[in-house]
Amino acid sequence: IVSLPYGTLQQLSDSPPPFGELCPVDDDVFGVSSETTIPGLVIFSRRSRPIAAWMSGLEMAEVQCDLDQKEVKLECGLSTAYLFAKLSGTQMNEA
């Protein structure tokens, strides 16, 4: 789980992402400055490209972190949720 400055995301959008999907933000409508932090997930895995391909087809509604169960879940719509990760103690401390 990370927070990146909006300016960094703008730089990333200058080169096309692998699946052509980066959440568009209209600076004028939302009043976002380049220092505004945007929360998100970073996936560090040998399988990051297949996971990104799978996620590009999802209609994400919420990323839910359950600290008691040490789980990260992806909520997609009203009745669909995916267990994205189970976190170890070290990972919990880092998050």
Backbone as JSON Lines, residues from 0, in Angstrom:
{"i":0,"aa":"I","n":[0.87,-1.16,0.0],"ca":[0.0,0.0,0.0],"c":[0.91,1.22,0.0]}
{"i":1,"aa":"V","n":[0.69,2.09,-0.96],"ca":[1.56,3.26,-1.11],"c":[0.73,4.52,-1.34]}
{"i":2,"aa":"S","n":[1.38,5.64,-1.18],"ca":[0.82,6.93,-1.58],"c":[1.89,7.63,-2.41]}
{"i":3,"aa":"L","n":[1.53,7.98,-3.63],"ca":[2.47,8.65,-4.53],"c":[1.97,10.06,-4.82]}
{"i":4,"aa":"P","n":[2.89,11.0,-4.98],"ca":[2.48,12.34,-5.38],"c":[1.84,12.31,-6.77]}
{"i":5,"aa":"Y","n":[0.81,13.11,-6.95],"ca":[0.11,13.16,-8.23],"c":[1.07,13.51,-9.37]}
{"i":6,"aa":"G","n":[2.06,14.36,-9.1],"ca":[3.05,14.71,-10.12],"c":[3.8,13.49,-10.64]}
{"i":7,"aa":"T","n":[4.11,12.54,-9.76],"ca":[4.77,11.3,-10.18],"c":[3.86,10.48,-11.07]}
{"i":8,"aa":"L","n":[2.58,10.41,-10.72],"ca":[1.63,9.68,-11.56],"c":[1.49,10.33,-12.93]}
{"i":9,"aa":"Q","n":[1.54,11.65,-12.97],"ca":[1.48,12.35,-14.26],"c":[2.68,11.98,-15.13]}
{"i":10,"aa":"Q","n":[3.85,11.87,-14.52],"ca":[5.05,11.47,-15.27],"c":[4.9,10.05,-15.8]}
{"i":11,"aa":"L","n":[4.31,9.17,-14.99],"ca":[4.09,7.79,-15.44],"c":[3.12,7.74,-16.61]}
{"i":12,"aa":"S","n":[2.15,8.63,-16.62],"ca":[1.15,8.62,-17.68],"c":[1.73,9.12,-19.01]}
{"i":13,"aa":"D","n":[2.91,9.76,-18.99],"ca":[3.55,10.2,-20.23],"c":[3.98,9.01,-21.08]}
{"i":14,"aa":"S","n":[4.38,7.91,-20.43],"ca":[4.67,6.67,-21.16],"c":[3.48,5.75,-20.95]}
{"i":15,"aa":"P","n":[2.97,5.15,-22.02],"ca":[1.74,4.37,-21.88],"c":[1.92,3.18,-20.94]}
{"i":16,"aa":"P","n":[0.96,2.97,-20.01],"ca":[1.02,1.81,-19.13],"c":[0.81,0.53,-19.95]}
{"i":17,"aa":"P","n":[1.23,-0.62,-19.41],"ca":[1.18,-1.87,-20.17],"c":[-0.21,-2.22,-20.7]}
{"i":18,"aa":"F","n":[-1.25,-1.86,-20.0],"ca":[-2.59,-2.24,-20.43],"c":[-3.42,-1.03,-20.81]}
{"i":19,"aa":"G","n":[-2.76,0.12,-20.98],"ca":[-3.44,1.32,-21.45],"c":[-4.44,1.9,-20.47]}
{"i":20,"aa":"E","n":[-4.27,1.59,-19.18],"ca":[-5.24,2.06,-18.2],"c":[-4.55,2.73,-17.02]}
{"i":21,"aa":"L","n":[-4.74,4.01,-16.94],"ca":[-4.31,4.78,-15.79],"c":[-5.48,5.7,-15.47]}
{"i":22,"aa":"C","n":[-5.9,5.72,-14.25],"ca":[-7.09,6.47,-13.87],"c":[-6.94,7.93,-14.27]}
{"i":23,"aa":"P","n":[-7.81,8.43,-15.16],"ca":[-7.7,9.84,-15.56],"c":[-8.21,10.76,-14.45]}
{"i":24,"aa":"V","n":[-7.49,11.83,-14.22],"ca":[-7.91,12.83,-13.23],"c":[-7.9,14.18,-13.91]}
{"i":25,"aa":"D","n":[-9.01,14.86,-13.89],"ca":[-9.12,16.19,-14.47],"c":[-8.69,17.2,-13.41]}
{"i":26,"aa":"D","n":[-7.52,17.78,-13.59],"ca":[-6.95,18.72,-12.6],"c":[-7.91,19.85,-12.27]}
{"i":27,"aa":"D","n":[-8.59,20.39,-13.3],"ca":[-9.48,21.53,-13.09],"c":[-10.7,21.16,-12.25]}
{"i":28,"aa":"V","n":[-11.24,19.98,-12.47],"ca":[-12.45,19.56,-11.77],"c":[-12.15,19.22,-10.31]}
{"i":29,"aa":"F","n":[-11.06,18.49,-10.08],"ca":[-10.76,18.0,-8.73],"c":[-9.82,18.91,-7.95]}
{"i":30,"aa":"G","n":[-9.22,19.88,-8.59],"ca":[-8.31,20.79,-7.91],"c":[-7.1,20.08,-7.33]}
{"i":31,"aa":"V","n":[-6.54,19.16,-8.08],"ca":[-5.41,18.35,-7.61],"c":[-4.11,19.06,-7.96]}
{"i":32,"aa":"S","n":[-3.21,19.17,-6.98],"ca":[-1.89,19.74,-7.25],"c":[-0.89,18.6,-7.43]}
{"i":33,"aa":"S","n":[0.28,18.9,-7.92],"ca":[1.29,17.85,-8.15],"c":[1.8,17.25,-6.84]}
{"i":34,"aa":"E","n":[1.57,17.92,-5.71],"ca":[2.01,17.4,-4.41],"c":[0.94,16.54,-3.72]}
{"i":35,"aa":"T","n":[-0.28,16.53,-4.23],"ca":[-1.36,15.75,-3.63],"c":[-1.0,14.27,-3.68]}
{"i":36,"aa":"T","n":[-1.12,13.58,-2.55],"ca":[-0.79,12.15,-2.54],"c":[-2.01,11.32,-2.93]}
{"i":37,"aa":"I","n":[-1.77,10.32,-3.77],"ca":[-2.8,9.43,-4.27],"c":[-2.5,8.03,-3.72]}
{"i":38,"aa":"P","n":[-3.44,7.43,-2.98],"ca":[-3.19,6.09,-2.43],"c":[-3.37,5.01,-3.5]}
{"i":39,"aa":"G","n":[-2.67,3.89,-3.3],"ca":[-2.8,2.78,-4.24],"c":[-2.06,1.55,-3.76]}
{"i":40,"aa":"L","n":[-2.0,0.55,-4.63],"ca":[-1.29,-0.69,-4.36],"c":[-0.13,-0.84,-5.32]}
{"i":41,"aa":"V","n":[0.99,-1.33,-4.82],"ca":[2.11,-1.7,-5.66],"c":[2.22,-3.22,-5.58]}
{"i":42,"aa":"I","n":[2.27,-3.85,-6.73],"ca":[2.35,-5.31,-6.79],"c":[3.76,-5.68,-7.2]}
{"i":43,"aa":"F","n":[4.48,-6.31,-6.29],"ca":[5.85,-6.74,-6.56],"c":[5.83,-8.26,-6.6]}
{"i":44,"aa":"S","n":[5.86,-8.81,-7.81],"ca":[5.75,-10.25,-7.97],"c":[6.25,-10.64,-9.35]}
{"i":45,"aa":"R","n":[6.69,-11.88,-9.48],"ca":[7.01,-12.4,-10.81],"c":[5.77,-12.42,-11.67]}
{"i":46,"aa":"R","n":[4.62,-12.49,-11.04],"ca":[3.35,-12.58,-11.74],"c":[2.63,-11.23,-11.83]}
{"i":47,"aa":"S","n":[3.35,-10.14,-11.68],"ca":[2.7,-8.82,-11.65],"c":[1.99,-8.49,-12.97]}
{"i":48,"aa":"R","n":[2.56,-8.86,-14.1],"ca":[1.9,-8.58,-15.38],"c":[0.6,-9.36,-15.53]}
{"i":49,"aa":"P","n":[0.58,-10.68,-15.27],"ca":[-0.71,-11.39,-15.34],"c":[-1.74,-10.86,-14.35]}
{"i":50,"aa":"I","n":[-1.28,-10.46,-13.17],"ca":[-2.21,-9.9,-12.17],"c":[-2.76,-8.57,-12.68]}
{"i":51,"aa":"A","n":[-1.89,-7.73,-13.26],"ca":[-2.34,-6.45,-13.81],"c":[-3.33,-6.67,-14.95]}
{"i":52,"aa":"A","n":[-3.08,-7.67,-15.78],"ca":[-4.01,-7.98,-16.87],"c":[-5.37,-8.39,-16.31]}
{"i":53,"aa":"W","n":[-5.37,-9.23,-15.3],"ca":[-6.63,-9.66,-14.67],"c":[-7.35,-8.47,-14.05]}
{"i":54,"aa":"M","n":[-6.59,-7.63,-13.34],"ca":[-7.2,-6.48,-12.66],"c":[-7.74,-5.44,-13.65]}
{"i":55,"aa":"S","n":[-7.18,-5.38,-14.85],"ca":[-7.65,-4.39,-15.81],"c":[-9.08,-4.7,-16.26]}
{"i":56,"aa":"G","n":[-9.52,-5.93,-16.06],"ca":[-10.89,-6.29,-16.42],"c":[-11.87,-6.15,-15.27]}
{"i":57,"aa":"L","n":[-11.41,-5.75,-14.1],"ca":[-12.28,-5.62,-12.94],"c":[-12.85,-4.21,-12.83]}
{"i":58,"aa":"E","n":[-14.03,-4.12,-12.31],"ca":[-14.62,-2.84,-11.95],"c":[-14.44,-2.68,-10.45]}
{"i":59,"aa":"M","n":[-13.31,-2.09,-10.06],"ca":[-12.97,-1.97,-8.65],"c":[-13.88,-0.98,-7.94]}
{"i":60,"aa":"A","n":[-14.4,-1.41,-6.81],"ca":[-15.22,-0.53,-5.99],"c":[-14.48,-0.12,-4.72]}
{"i":61,"aa":"E","n":[-13.67,-1.05,-4.19],"ca":[-13.01,-0.77,-2.9],"c":[-11.85,-1.72,-2.71]}
{"i":62,"aa":"V","n":[-10.81,-1.22,-2.08],"ca":[-9.72,-2.06,-1.57],"c":[-9.88,-2.05,-0.07]}
{"i":63,"aa":"Q","n":[-10.06,-3.22,0.51],"ca":[-10.35,-3.32,1.93],"c":[-9.2,-4.04,2.64]}
{"i":64,"aa":"C","n":[-8.66,-3.42,3.67],"ca":[-7.61,-4.03,4.48],"c":[-8.2,-4.43,5.82]}
{"i":65,"aa":"D","n":[-8.23,-5.71,6.07],"ca":[-8.75,-6.24,7.34],"c":[-7.55,-6.54,8.23]}
{"i":66,"aa":"L","n":[-7.28,-5.67,9.18],"ca":[-6.1,-5.82,10.03],"c":[-6.22,-7.01,10.98]}
{"i":67,"aa":"D","n":[-7.44,-7.33,11.42],"ca":[-7.61,-8.47,12.32],"c":[-7.33,-9.8,11.61]}
{"i":68,"aa":"Q","n":[-7.8,-9.92,10.37],"ca":[-7.6,-11.15,9.6],"c":[-6.3,-11.11,8.79]}
{"i":69,"aa":"K","n":[-5.64,-9.95,8.77],"ca":[-4.4,-9.75,8.01],"c":[-4.61,-10.05,6.53]}
{"i":70,"aa":"E","n":[-5.68,-9.46,5.96],"ca":[-6.04,-9.71,4.57],"c":[-6.27,-8.4,3.82]}
{"i":71,"aa":"V","n":[-5.98,-8.46,2.53],"ca":[-6.33,-7.37,1.62],"c":[-7.35,-7.96,0.65]}
{"i":72,"aa":"K","n":[-8.5,-7.32,0.56],"ca":[-9.57,-7.8,-0.31],"c":[-9.9,-6.74,-1.35]}
{"i":73,"aa":"L","n":[-10.26,-7.2,-2.54],"ca":[-10.72,-6.32,-3.61],"c":[-12.22,-6.5,-3.75]}
{"i":74,"aa":"E","n":[-12.96,-5.43,-3.54],"ca":[-14.41,-5.45,-3.7],"c":[-14.74,-4.99,-5.11]}
{"i":75,"aa":"C","n":[-15.53,-5.79,-5.8],"ca":[-15.91,-5.49,-7.19],"c":[-17.42,-5.6,-7.29]}
{"i":76,"aa":"G","n":[-18.1,-4.49,-7.29],"ca":[-19.55,-4.5,-7.38],"c":[-20.19,-4.84,-6.05]}
{"i":77,"aa":"L","n":[-21.46,-5.23,-6.12],"ca":[-22.23,-5.5,-4.9],"c":[-21.97,-6.86,-4.29]}
{"i":78,"aa":"S","n":[-21.67,-7.86,-5.12],"ca":[-21.63,-9.21,-4.59],"c":[-20.34,-9.97,-4.9]}
{"i":79,"aa":"T","n":[-19.3,-9.29,-5.36],"ca":[-18.06,-9.97,-5.72],"c":[-16.9,-9.38,-4.94]}
{"i":80,"aa":"A","n":[-16.14,-10.25,-4.29],"ca":[-14.94,-9.83,-3.58],"c":[-13.87,-10.89,-3.79]}
{"i":81,"aa":"Y","n":[-12.63,-10.45,-3.87],"ca":[-11.5,-11.35,-4.06],"c":[-10.52,-11.15,-2.93]}
{"i":82,"aa":"L","n":[-10.01,-12.26,-2.4],"ca":[-8.93,-12.2,-1.43],"c":[-7.66,-11.95,-2.23]}
{"i":83,"aa":"F","n":[-7.09,-10.78,-2.07],"ca":[-5.92,-10.39,-2.86],"c":[-4.63,-10.82,-2.2]}
{"i":84,"aa":"A","n":[-4.56,-10.73,-0.87],"ca":[-3.33,-11.09,-0.16],"c":[-3.61,-11.38,1.3]}
{"i":85,"aa":"K","n":[-2.84,-12.3,1.85],"ca":[-2.78,-12.52,3.29],"c":[-1.41,-12.02,3.73]}
{"i":86,"aa":"L","n":[-1.39,-11.13,4.7],"ca":[-0.17,-10.5,5.12],"c":[0.45,-11.18,6.32]}
{"i":87,"aa":"S","n":[1.78,-11.28,6.31],"ca":[2.5,-11.81,7.46],"c":[2.71,-10.69,8.47]}
{"i":88,"aa":"G","n":[3.25,-11.0,9.6],"ca":[3.51,-9.98,10.64],"c":[4.41,-8.88,10.16]}
{"i":89,"aa":"T","n":[5.49,-9.21,9.44],"ca":[6.42,-8.22,8.92],"c":[5.72,-7.33,7.91]}
{"i":90,"aa":"Q","n":[4.93,-7.93,7.03],"ca":[4.22,-7.14,6.02],"c":[3.2,-6.21,6.68]}
{"i":91,"aa":"M","n":[2.56,-6.66,7.74],"ca":[1.58,-5.84,8.45],"c":[2.26,-4.6,9.02]}
{"i":92,"aa":"N","n":[3.45,-4.78,9.59],"ca":[4.19,-3.65,10.17],"c":[4.58,-2.65,9.1]}
{"i":93,"aa":"E","n":[4.95,-3.13,7.9],"ca":[5.33,-2.25,6.81],"c":[4.13,-1.49,6.26]}
{"i":94,"aa":"A","n":[2.96,-2.16,6.19],"ca":[1.76,-1.51,5.65],"c":[1.27,-0.47,6.62]}
